[in-house]
Coordinates of C-alpha atoms and ligand atoms in Angstrom, one line a residue:
Chain A
M1 CA 60.8 35.6 -31.3
T2 CA 64.0 37.4 -31.9
G3 CA 67.6 36.3 -31.2
S4 CA 67.2 36.6 -27.5
D5 CA 63.9 34.7 -27.7
S6 CA 65.4 31.3 -28.1
I7 CA 64.1 28.4 -26.1
E8 CA 66.2 25.5 -24.9
L9 CA 65.0 22.1 -23.9
A10 CA 67.2 19.2 -22.7
I11 CA 65.6 15.7 -22.2
P12 CA 67.0 12.3 -21.4
R13 CA 68.0 10.5 -24.6
R14 CA 65.2 7.9 -24.1
A15 CA 62.0 7.0 -25.9
E16 CA 59.7 7.9 -23.0
Y17 CA 60.8 11.6 -23.2
V18 CA 60.2 12.2 -26.9
A19 CA 56.6 13.1 -26.1
V20 CA 57.8 15.9 -23.9
A21 CA 59.8 17.4 -26.8
R22 CA 56.8 16.9 -29.1
L23 CA 54.4 18.8 -26.9
S24 CA 56.9 21.5 -26.1
V25 CA 57.6 22.3 -29.8
A26 CA 53.9 22.2 -30.5
A27 CA 53.4 24.9 -27.9
I28 CA 56.3 26.9 -29.4
A29 CA 55.1 26.7 -33.0
G30 CA 51.6 27.6 -31.8
R31 CA 53.0 30.6 -30.0
L32 CA 54.6 31.7 -33.3
R33 CA 51.1 31.4 -34.9
F34 CA 51.9 28.5 -37.2
S35 CA 48.8 27.0 -38.8
I36 CA 47.5 23.8 -37.1
E37 CA 48.8 21.7 -40.0
D38 CA 52.3 23.3 -39.8
V39 CA 52.3 22.8 -36.0
E40 CA 51.7 19.1 -36.7
D41 CA 54.5 19.0 -39.3
V42 CA 57.0 20.5 -36.9
K43 CA 55.9 18.3 -34.1
L44 CA 56.4 15.1 -36.1
A45 CA 59.8 16.4 -37.5
V46 CA 61.1 17.2 -34.0
A47 CA 59.9 13.8 -32.7
E48 CA 61.6 12.0 -35.6
A49 CA 64.8 14.0 -34.8
C50 CA 64.7 12.8 -31.2
T51 CA 63.9 9.3 -32.2
G52 CA 66.9 9.5 -34.6
A53 CA 69.1 10.9 -31.9
I54 CA 68.2 8.0 -29.6
A55 CA 69.0 5.4 -32.3
R56 CA 72.2 7.0 -33.5
G57 CA 73.6 8.8 -30.5
S58 CA 73.8 6.2 -27.7
Q59 CA 77.5 7.0 -27.3
L60 CA 77.0 10.8 -27.3
G61 CA 75.8 11.2 -23.8
G62 CA 72.6 10.7 -22.0
R63 CA 70.8 13.8 -23.1
I64 CA 69.2 15.4 -26.2
E65 CA 69.5 19.2 -26.3
L66 CA 67.1 21.1 -28.5
L67 CA 67.5 24.8 -29.3
F68 CA 64.5 26.6 -30.8
E69 CA 64.7 30.0 -32.4
G70 CA 62.0 32.0 -34.1
G71 CA 62.6 34.9 -36.4
D72 CA 62.6 36.0 -40.0
E73 CA 59.2 34.2 -40.3
A74 CA 60.6 30.8 -39.5
L75 CA 61.2 28.4 -36.7
H76 CA 64.7 27.0 -36.5
V77 CA 65.5 23.9 -34.5
R78 CA 68.9 22.6 -33.6
V79 CA 69.3 19.1 -32.2
V80 CA 72.7 19.2 -30.5
A81 CA 74.7 16.0 -30.8
F82 CA 72.2 14.3 -33.0
A83 CA 74.6 11.7 -34.4
P84 CA 78.3 10.8 -34.4
L85 CA 80.4 12.5 -37.1
S86 CA 80.9 9.2 -38.9
D87 CA 77.2 9.2 -39.8
L88 CA 77.5 12.3 -42.0
Q89 CA 77.9 10.6 -45.4
E90 CA 75.0 8.3 -44.8
L91 CA 72.8 11.1 -43.5
R92 CA 73.5 13.2 -46.6
G93 CA 72.0 10.3 -48.6
D94 CA 75.3 8.8 -49.8
H95 CA 74.3 5.3 -48.6
G96 CA 77.6 3.5 -48.6
Q97 CA 77.3 -0.1 -47.3
G98 CA 75.4 -1.4 -44.4
P99 CA 71.8 -0.9 -43.4
R100 CA 70.4 2.6 -43.0
I101 CA 69.1 3.6 -39.6
G102 CA 65.7 5.2 -39.5
A103 CA 65.5 6.0 -43.2
L104 CA 61.7 6.6 -42.9
G105 CA 62.3 9.1 -40.1
S106 CA 65.0 11.1 -42.0
Y107 CA 62.7 11.0 -45.0
L108 CA 59.8 12.5 -43.0
I109 CA 62.0 15.2 -41.6
R110 CA 63.0 16.3 -45.1
A111 CA 59.4 16.1 -46.3
L112 CA 58.0 18.1 -43.4
M113 CA 60.5 20.8 -43.0
D114 CA 61.7 23.5 -45.4
E115 CA 65.4 23.1 -44.7
V116 CA 67.4 20.4 -43.1
R117 CA 71.2 20.3 -42.7
Y118 CA 73.9 18.8 -40.5
E119 CA 76.7 20.7 -39.0
K120 CA 79.7 19.7 -36.8
G121 CA 78.7 20.9 -33.4
S122 CA 80.8 21.9 -30.3
H123 CA 80.9 18.4 -28.8
G124 CA 82.6 16.8 -31.8
A125 CA 79.3 15.3 -33.0
L126 CA 76.8 16.2 -35.7
D127 CA 74.0 18.7 -34.9
L128 CA 70.9 18.5 -37.0
I129 CA 69.5 21.9 -38.0
M130 CA 66.0 22.2 -39.5
S131 CA 63.7 25.1 -40.3
K132 CA 60.1 25.6 -41.1
R133 CA 58.9 28.7 -42.7
Q134 CA 55.6 30.3 -41.7
Q135 CA 52.9 30.2 -44.3
F136 CA 50.9 33.4 -44.6
V137 CA 47.5 32.7 -46.0
Chain B
M1 CA 50.8 9.9 -24.4
E2 CA 49.7 6.4 -24.0
I3 CA 48.3 3.8 -26.3
K4 CA 45.2 1.6 -25.7
I5 CA 45.1 -1.6 -27.7
S6 CA 42.1 -3.9 -28.0
I7 CA 41.7 -6.9 -30.3
R8 CA 38.6 -8.6 -31.5
K9 CA 37.5 -11.0 -34.2
A10 CA 35.6 -9.6 -37.2
N11 CA 35.0 -13.0 -38.6
D12 CA 36.8 -16.4 -38.6
A13 CA 39.7 -15.2 -40.7
T14 CA 39.9 -11.6 -39.8
S15 CA 40.8 -9.7 -36.6
V16 CA 40.6 -6.0 -35.8
I17 CA 43.2 -4.2 -33.7
E18 CA 41.7 -1.0 -32.4
L19 CA 44.3 1.6 -31.3
V20 CA 43.5 4.6 -29.2
G21 CA 46.1 7.3 -28.5
E22 CA 49.5 8.1 -29.9
I23 CA 51.9 5.8 -31.7
D24 CA 55.5 6.9 -31.2
V25 CA 58.9 5.5 -30.4
Y26 CA 57.7 4.8 -26.8
T27 CA 54.4 3.1 -27.5
S28 CA 55.1 1.4 -30.9
P29 CA 56.7 -1.7 -29.3
K30 CA 53.4 -2.4 -27.6
V31 CA 51.6 -2.2 -30.9
K32 CA 54.3 -4.4 -32.5
D33 CA 53.7 -7.0 -29.8
A34 CA 49.9 -7.0 -30.5
V35 CA 50.4 -7.4 -34.2
S36 CA 53.0 -10.1 -33.8
G37 CA 50.9 -12.0 -31.3
L38 CA 48.0 -12.1 -33.7
I39 CA 50.1 -13.3 -36.6
D40 CA 51.8 -15.9 -34.4
S41 CA 48.3 -17.2 -33.6
G42 CA 47.6 -17.7 -37.3
I43 CA 45.5 -14.7 -38.2
Y44 CA 46.7 -13.2 -41.5
N45 CA 43.9 -10.8 -42.3
I46 CA 44.2 -7.9 -40.0
I47 CA 42.3 -4.6 -39.9
I48 CA 44.1 -1.9 -37.8
D49 CA 41.7 0.7 -36.7
L50 CA 43.5 4.1 -36.5
A51 CA 40.3 6.1 -36.3
Q52 CA 41.2 7.2 -32.7
V53 CA 44.9 7.6 -33.3
K54 CA 45.9 11.3 -33.3
Y55 CA 49.6 10.8 -34.0
I56 CA 51.8 8.3 -35.7
D57 CA 55.6 8.5 -36.3
S58 CA 58.0 6.5 -38.4
T59 CA 58.4 3.7 -35.7
G60 CA 54.6 3.2 -35.8
L61 CA 54.7 3.1 -39.7
G62 CA 57.5 0.6 -39.4
V63 CA 55.4 -1.7 -37.2
L64 CA 52.6 -1.6 -39.8
I65 CA 55.0 -2.3 -42.6
G66 CA 56.6 -5.1 -40.7
G67 CA 53.1 -6.7 -40.0
L68 CA 52.2 -6.3 -43.7
K69 CA 55.4 -8.1 -44.8
R70 CA 54.7 -11.0 -42.4
V71 CA 51.0 -11.6 -43.4
R72 CA 51.8 -11.3 -47.1
E73 CA 54.0 -14.4 -46.7
H74 CA 50.7 -16.2 -45.9
G75 CA 48.7 -14.5 -48.6
G76 CA 47.1 -12.2 -46.0
S77 CA 46.6 -8.4 -45.8
V78 CA 46.7 -5.4 -43.4
H79 CA 43.9 -2.9 -44.0
L80 CA 43.8 0.4 -42.1
I81 CA 40.8 2.4 -40.9
C82 CA 41.8 6.1 -40.9
N83 CA 39.9 9.3 -41.7
N84 CA 42.1 11.7 -39.8
P85 CA 43.6 14.0 -42.4
Q86 CA 46.8 14.6 -40.6
I87 CA 47.4 10.8 -40.3
R88 CA 46.4 10.2 -43.9
K89 CA 48.9 12.9 -44.9
I90 CA 51.7 10.9 -43.4
F91 CA 50.7 7.9 -45.5
D92 CA 50.5 10.0 -48.6
I93 CA 53.9 11.7 -48.0
T94 CA 55.7 8.3 -47.4
G95 CA 54.0 6.6 -50.3
L96 CA 52.6 4.0 -47.9
V97 CA 49.1 4.8 -49.2
K98 CA 50.0 2.6 -52.2
I99 CA 50.9 -0.5 -50.1
F100 CA 48.1 -0.4 -47.5
G101 CA 44.4 -0.4 -48.1
I102 CA 43.1 2.6 -46.2
F103 CA 39.4 2.9 -45.5
D104 CA 37.1 5.3 -43.7
T105 CA 35.1 2.6 -41.9
E106 CA 35.4 -1.0 -40.7
E107 CA 32.6 -2.0 -43.1
A108 CA 34.6 -0.7 -46.1
A109 CA 37.7 -2.5 -44.9
L110 CA 35.8 -5.8 -44.5
R111 CA 34.1 -5.5 -47.9
A112 CA 37.6 -5.0 -49.5
L113 CA 38.7 -8.3 -48.0
K114 CA 36.0 -10.4 -49.7
Chain C
M1 CA 62.9 9.5 -13.7
T2 CA 66.1 9.2 -11.8
G3 CA 68.9 11.7 -11.2
S4 CA 70.1 11.6 -14.7
D5 CA 66.6 11.9 -16.0
S6 CA 66.3 15.6 -15.3
I7 CA 64.7 17.9 -17.9
E8 CA 65.8 21.5 -18.4
L9 CA 63.7 24.2 -20.1
A10 CA 64.8 27.8 -20.6
I11 CA 62.3 30.3 -22.0
P12 CA 62.3 34.1 -22.4
R13 CA 61.1 35.9 -19.3
R14 CA 58.0 37.1 -21.1
A15 CA 54.3 36.5 -20.8
E16 CA 53.9 34.9 -24.2
Y17 CA 56.2 32.0 -23.3
V18 CA 54.5 30.9 -20.1
A19 CA 52.2 28.7 -22.2
V20 CA 55.3 26.8 -23.4
A21 CA 56.4 26.0 -19.9
R22 CA 52.8 25.0 -19.0
L23 CA 52.5 22.6 -21.8
S24 CA 56.0 21.2 -21.3
V25 CA 55.4 20.4 -17.6
A26 CA 52.0 18.9 -18.4
A27 CA 53.8 16.5 -20.7
I28 CA 56.4 15.7 -18.1
A29 CA 53.9 15.1 -15.3
G30 CA 51.8 13.0 -17.7
R31 CA 54.9 10.9 -18.5
L32 CA 55.4 10.4 -14.7
R33 CA 51.8 9.0 -14.7
F34 CA 50.4 11.7 -12.5
S35 CA 46.6 11.8 -12.4
I36 CA 44.8 14.2 -14.7
E37 CA 43.9 16.4 -11.7
D38 CA 47.5 16.4 -10.5
V39 CA 48.8 17.3 -13.9
E40 CA 46.5 20.3 -13.9
D41 CA 47.7 21.3 -10.5
V42 CA 51.4 21.1 -11.5
K43 CA 50.7 23.0 -14.7
L44 CA 49.0 25.9 -12.9
A45 CA 51.7 26.0 -10.2
V46 CA 54.5 26.1 -12.8
A47 CA 52.7 28.8 -14.8
E48 CA 52.2 30.9 -11.6
A49 CA 55.9 30.5 -10.9
C50 CA 56.8 31.8 -14.4
T51 CA 54.3 34.6 -14.0
G52 CA 55.9 35.5 -10.7
A53 CA 59.4 35.3 -12.2
I54 CA 58.3 37.8 -14.9
A55 CA 56.8 40.2 -12.3
R56 CA 59.7 39.9 -9.8
G57 CA 62.8 39.2 -11.9
S58 CA 63.0 41.9 -14.6
Q59 CA 66.5 42.7 -13.5
L60 CA 67.5 39.1 -13.3
G61 CA 68.2 38.5 -17.0
G62 CA 66.0 37.8 -19.9
R63 CA 65.4 34.1 -19.3
I64 CA 63.5 31.8 -17.0
E65 CA 65.3 28.5 -16.4
L66 CA 63.2 25.5 -15.2
L67 CA 64.7 22.3 -14.0
F68 CA 62.5 19.3 -13.6
E69 CA 63.4 16.1 -11.8
G70 CA 61.3 13.1 -11.1
G71 CA 62.1 10.4 -8.5
D72 CA 61.1 9.1 -5.1
E73 CA 57.5 9.3 -6.3
A74 CA 57.5 13.1 -6.8
L75 CA 58.2 15.7 -9.4
H76 CA 60.6 18.4 -8.3
V77 CA 60.7 21.8 -10.1
R78 CA 63.4 24.4 -9.6
V79 CA 62.8 27.9 -11.1
V80 CA 66.2 29.4 -11.3
A81 CA 66.5 33.1 -10.5
F82 CA 62.8 33.4 -9.6
A83 CA 63.2 36.6 -7.6
P84 CA 65.9 39.0 -6.2
L85 CA 67.3 38.0 -2.8
S86 CA 65.6 41.1 -1.3
D87 CA 62.2 39.5 -1.9
L88 CA 62.9 36.6 0.5
Q89 CA 61.1 38.0 3.6
E90 CA 58.0 39.0 1.7
L91 CA 57.9 35.6 -0.1
R92 CA 58.2 33.8 3.2
G93 CA 55.0 35.5 4.3
D94 CA 56.5 38.2 6.4
H95 CA 54.7 41.0 4.6
G96 CA 56.6 44.1 5.7
Q97 CA 55.4 47.3 4.2
G98 CA 54.4 48.0 0.6
P99 CA 52.1 46.1 -1.7
R100 CA 52.6 42.4 -2.2
I101 CA 53.2 41.3 -5.8
G102 CA 51.2 38.3 -7.0
A103 CA 49.9 37.3 -3.6
L104 CA 47.2 35.2 -5.4
G105 CA 49.8 33.4 -7.5
S106 CA 52.0 32.5 -4.5
Y107 CA 49.0 31.4 -2.6
L108 CA 48.0 29.1 -5.5
I109 CA 51.5 27.6 -5.7
R110 CA 51.4 26.7 -2.0
A111 CA 47.9 25.3 -2.3
L112 CA 48.6 23.2 -5.3
M113 CA 52.1 21.8 -4.5
D114 CA 53.1 19.6 -1.6
E115 CA 56.3 21.5 -0.8
V116 CA 57.5 25.0 -1.7
R117 CA 60.7 26.7 -0.6
Y118 CA 63.1 29.4 -1.7
E119 CA 66.9 29.0 -1.9
K120 CA 69.8 31.2 -2.7
G121 CA 70.8 30.1 -6.2
S122 CA 74.1 30.3 -8.1
H123 CA 73.3 33.7 -9.7
G124 CA 72.9 35.6 -6.4
A125 CA 69.1 35.4 -6.8
L126 CA 66.4 33.3 -5.2
D127 CA 65.4 30.0 -6.8
L128 CA 61.9 28.7 -6.2
I129 CA 61.8 25.0 -5.5
M130 CA 58.5 23.1 -5.5
S131 CA 57.5 19.4 -5.3
K132 CA 54.4 17.5 -6.0
R133 CA 54.0 13.9 -4.7
Q134 CA 52.4 11.3 -6.8
Q135 CA 49.1 10.0 -5.5
F136 CA 48.7 6.3 -5.7
V137 CA 45.1 5.4 -5.8
Chain D
M1 CA 46.9 29.4 -26.3
E2 CA 44.6 32.1 -27.4
I3 CA 41.4 33.7 -26.0
K4 CA 38.3 34.5 -28.0
I5 CA 36.1 37.2 -26.5
S6 CA 32.5 38.0 -27.6
I7 CA 30.1 40.3 -25.9
R8 CA 26.3 40.5 -26.2
K9 CA 23.4 42.0 -24.3
A10 CA 21.3 39.6 -22.2
N11 CA 18.8 42.4 -21.4
D12 CA 18.9 46.2 -21.1
A13 CA 20.9 46.1 -17.8
T14 CA 23.0 43.0 -18.3
S15 CA 25.7 41.9 -20.8
V16 CA 27.4 38.5 -21.2
I17 CA 31.1 38.2 -22.0
E18 CA 31.7 34.8 -23.5
L19 CA 35.3 33.7 -23.3
V20 CA 36.7 30.7 -25.2
G21 CA 40.3 29.5 -24.6
E22 CA 42.8 30.0 -21.9
I23 CA 43.2 32.9 -19.6
D24 CA 46.8 33.4 -18.5
V25 CA 49.3 36.2 -18.0
Y26 CA 49.5 36.6 -21.8
T27 CA 45.8 36.7 -22.6
S28 CA 44.3 38.3 -19.4
P29 CA 45.0 41.9 -20.5
K30 CA 42.6 41.3 -23.4
V31 CA 39.9 40.1 -21.0
K32 CA 40.6 43.1 -18.8
D33 CA 40.1 45.4 -21.7
A34 CA 36.8 43.8 -22.5
V35 CA 35.5 44.0 -18.9
S36 CA 36.7 47.6 -18.5
G37 CA 35.2 48.6 -21.8
L38 CA 31.8 47.3 -20.7
I39 CA 31.9 49.0 -17.3
D40 CA 33.0 52.3 -19.0
S41 CA 30.0 52.1 -21.2
G42 CA 27.7 52.0 -18.1
I43 CA 27.0 48.2 -17.9
Y44 CA 27.2 47.1 -14.2
N45 CA 25.6 43.7 -14.4
I46 CA 28.0 41.4 -16.1
I47 CA 27.8 37.7 -16.7
I48 CA 31.1 36.1 -17.6
D49 CA 30.7 32.8 -19.4
L50 CA 33.7 30.6 -18.6
A51 CA 32.0 27.4 -19.9
Q52 CA 34.5 27.1 -22.7
V53 CA 37.5 28.2 -20.7
K54 CA 39.9 25.3 -20.0
Y55 CA 42.4 27.2 -18.0
I56 CA 42.6 30.3 -15.7
D57 CA 45.5 31.6 -13.7
S58 CA 45.9 34.2 -10.9
T59 CA 46.1 37.0 -13.4
G60 CA 42.7 36.0 -14.9
L61 CA 41.2 35.8 -11.4
G62 CA 42.7 39.2 -10.7
V63 CA 40.8 40.6 -13.8
L64 CA 37.5 39.1 -12.5
I65 CA 38.1 40.5 -9.0
G66 CA 39.0 43.9 -10.4
G67 CA 35.8 43.9 -12.5
L68 CA 33.7 42.9 -9.5
K69 CA 35.2 45.7 -7.4
R70 CA 34.4 48.3 -10.0
V71 CA 30.7 47.2 -10.7
R72 CA 30.0 47.0 -6.9
E73 CA 30.7 50.7 -6.6
H74 CA 27.6 51.1 -8.8
G75 CA 25.6 48.4 -7.1
G76 CA 26.3 45.9 -9.9
S77 CA 27.4 42.3 -10.0
V78 CA 29.7 39.9 -11.8
H79 CA 28.2 36.4 -12.2
L80 CA 30.2 33.5 -13.6
I81 CA 29.1 30.6 -15.7
C82 CA 31.3 27.6 -15.0
N83 CA 30.8 23.9 -14.8
N84 CA 34.4 22.7 -15.5
P85 CA 35.5 21.0 -12.3
Q86 CA 39.2 22.0 -12.7
I87 CA 38.2 25.7 -13.0
R88 CA 35.7 25.5 -10.1
K89 CA 38.4 24.0 -8.0
I90 CA 40.5 27.1 -8.5
F91 CA 37.6 29.2 -7.2
D92 CA 37.2 26.9 -4.3
I93 CA 40.9 26.9 -3.3
T94 CA 41.1 30.7 -3.4
G95 CA 37.9 31.3 -1.6
L96 CA 36.6 33.3 -4.5
V97 CA 33.6 31.0 -4.7
K98 CA 32.3 33.1 -1.8
I99 CA 32.5 36.5 -3.6
F100 CA 31.3 35.5 -7.0
G101 CA 28.0 34.0 -8.0
I102 CA 29.0 30.8 -9.9
F103 CA 26.3 29.1 -12.0
D104 CA 26.1 26.1 -14.4
T105 CA 24.0 27.9 -17.0
E106 CA 23.3 31.4 -18.3
E107 CA 19.6 31.0 -17.3
A108 CA 20.6 30.3 -13.7
A109 CA 22.9 33.3 -13.7
L110 CA 20.2 35.6 -15.1
R111 CA 17.6 34.3 -12.6
A112 CA 19.9 35.2 -9.8
L113 CA 20.1 38.8 -11.0
K114 CA 16.4 39.3 -10.7
Ligands
ADP1 N1 57.5 3.7 -48.7 C1 57.8 2.4 -48.3 N2 57.2 1.4 -48.9 C2 57.5 0.1 -48.5 N3 58.3 -0.2 -47.4 C3 58.9 0.9 -46.8 C4 58.7 2.2 -47.2 N4 59.4 3.0 -46.4 C5 60.1 2.2 -45.5 N5 59.8 0.9 -45.8 C6 60.3 -0.2 -45.0 O1 59.8 -0.1 -43.6 C7 60.7 -0.6 -42.7 C8 61.0 0.4 -41.6 O2 61.6 1.6 -42.1 P1 62.6 2.5 -41.3 O3 61.9 3.1 -40.1 O4 63.1 3.5 -42.3 O5 63.8 1.5 -41.0 P2 64.6 1.2 -39.7 O6 63.7 0.2 -38.9 O7 65.9 0.6 -40.3 O8 64.8 2.5 -39.0 C9 61.9 -1.0 -43.5 O9 61.9 -2.4 -43.7 C10 61.8 -0.3 -44.8 O10 62.3 -1.1 -45.9
ADP2 N1 40.3 35.5 -1.9 C1 40.2 36.8 -2.3 N2 39.0 37.5 -2.0 C2 38.9 38.8 -2.4 N3 39.9 39.5 -3.1 C3 41.0 38.9 -3.4 C4 41.2 37.5 -3.0 N4 42.5 37.2 -3.4 C5 43.0 38.2 -4.0 N5 42.2 39.3 -4.0 C6 42.4 40.6 -4.6 O1 42.6 40.4 -6.0 C7 43.5 41.3 -6.6 C8 44.5 40.6 -7.4 O2 45.3 39.7 -6.6 P1 46.8 39.4 -6.9 O3 46.9 38.7 -8.2 O4 47.3 38.6 -5.7 O5 47.5 40.8 -6.8 P2 48.6 41.5 -7.7 O6 47.8 42.1 -8.8 O7 49.1 42.6 -6.8 O8 49.5 40.5 -8.1 C9 44.0 42.1 -5.4 O9 43.3 43.3 -5.4 C10 43.7 41.3 -4.2 O10 43.4 42.1 -3.1

């Protein structure tokens, strides 16, 4: 995939649609010739990102938008409006007070992907950006 | 994209919850109901058979952890049956392999309870 | 799925991405509790629509946009900018002269789906709209 | 989302093309190359084994039809092995069941050639 080869997927911000994102990204990663194990990793990471977007983003609109881009031997995924801006400190691991939402999910995303970061997106919310490099065996 | 849940007694003190399908944010509430129902009925030794589970996410792990916390208050245990390498990898990554007993077969899980 | 439950997918207008659309729609139809046979039907119909969009729409931009909407016991799929406006007569079965592109593909779409029509879309091109009703057994 | 193609002789006049995977607009050019290569080498009795094909679209059907047209010019035939109901349904719907011999096993396909 090159720049123009990006894929967009928008699903309702609801639990029953996470499986759609999961199967779509599995197809995309498969198309990029990721290994079966890496496909499973990306699948779980994207599902956890959607689950997190559902838990954190109820006030951010009814949809989760996912942008996939392949290139330079990696798959890049942007989850638009993943969380409100106010979650940034907590997401970066600076716990603060109060309970952490979905700590296990965030942990899995970091463990399964090669790069994870948060960025202020166009809607005044946080985008989650994550990348998985292709292993050449 | 569904989960099938069946529950049966292994012996007087132990029940097996057999799960078939995928455990994710949509299906894990159903698993939670099954685990909670068993504990509410006084069963504190639970074997959860994940042999036919192809996918589990953090919400599914959360249900297993929640069940374990509850049965431990009664001196009970949650043992898992799992030989799928992808699923085992998730338990390894999260360190949960250290808090659950994970076995290849139901026989091994039952033996560990004795 | 209700009105706000629509799903959007945009893929490059290229053969290697048709599989992504196929697997995504299979997940969507599965989520709507279509039978396994109906899921297979919708999967093939959407794939044929993408294949047709690749063959017919090379001048219509680099992407295929698919809109899925569930409701009133059916799945509705819109393929945005499926073909140029000039293809309308031929697509409606009024052959005219010249060879027909993908006649087998169009035939399969009509055979597998309950309703198929073409509509002038917002980009001055033809959208393909198709629906599959849910069977209740 | 890939196709695996292997070709072997069944007897002096007949070759079997075994396909494993999915035949769609992306993979069917590879199938077309395999069929064409065989015909170019003078083999006009071809058995195409679709038993492990889970998906075929119109471009795949087009390749089979194209192959059949070419071998018929030499008095040859294309027989298919297929017992997957979903795939057979596609041949039924398109009426192609009437122009191909479709068999459950290679033995049946070979017997029909005699
Ligand atoms: N490696 C671990 N060992 C033991 N308990 C854990 C582990 N990881 C998470 N937990 C516990 O599992 C439960 C669910 O985790 P998580 O999904 O992160 O929380 P939340 O339900 O707040 O989103 C929490 O009670 C958490 O403390
Ligand atoms: N039911 C059928 N019986 C025989 N030949 C067919 C049938 N359907 C299509 N064909 C032939 O199969 C070939 C491929 O069909 P199709 O995919 O519709 O054409 P195209 O390659 O122009 O898109 C064409 O040569 C067409 O004539």
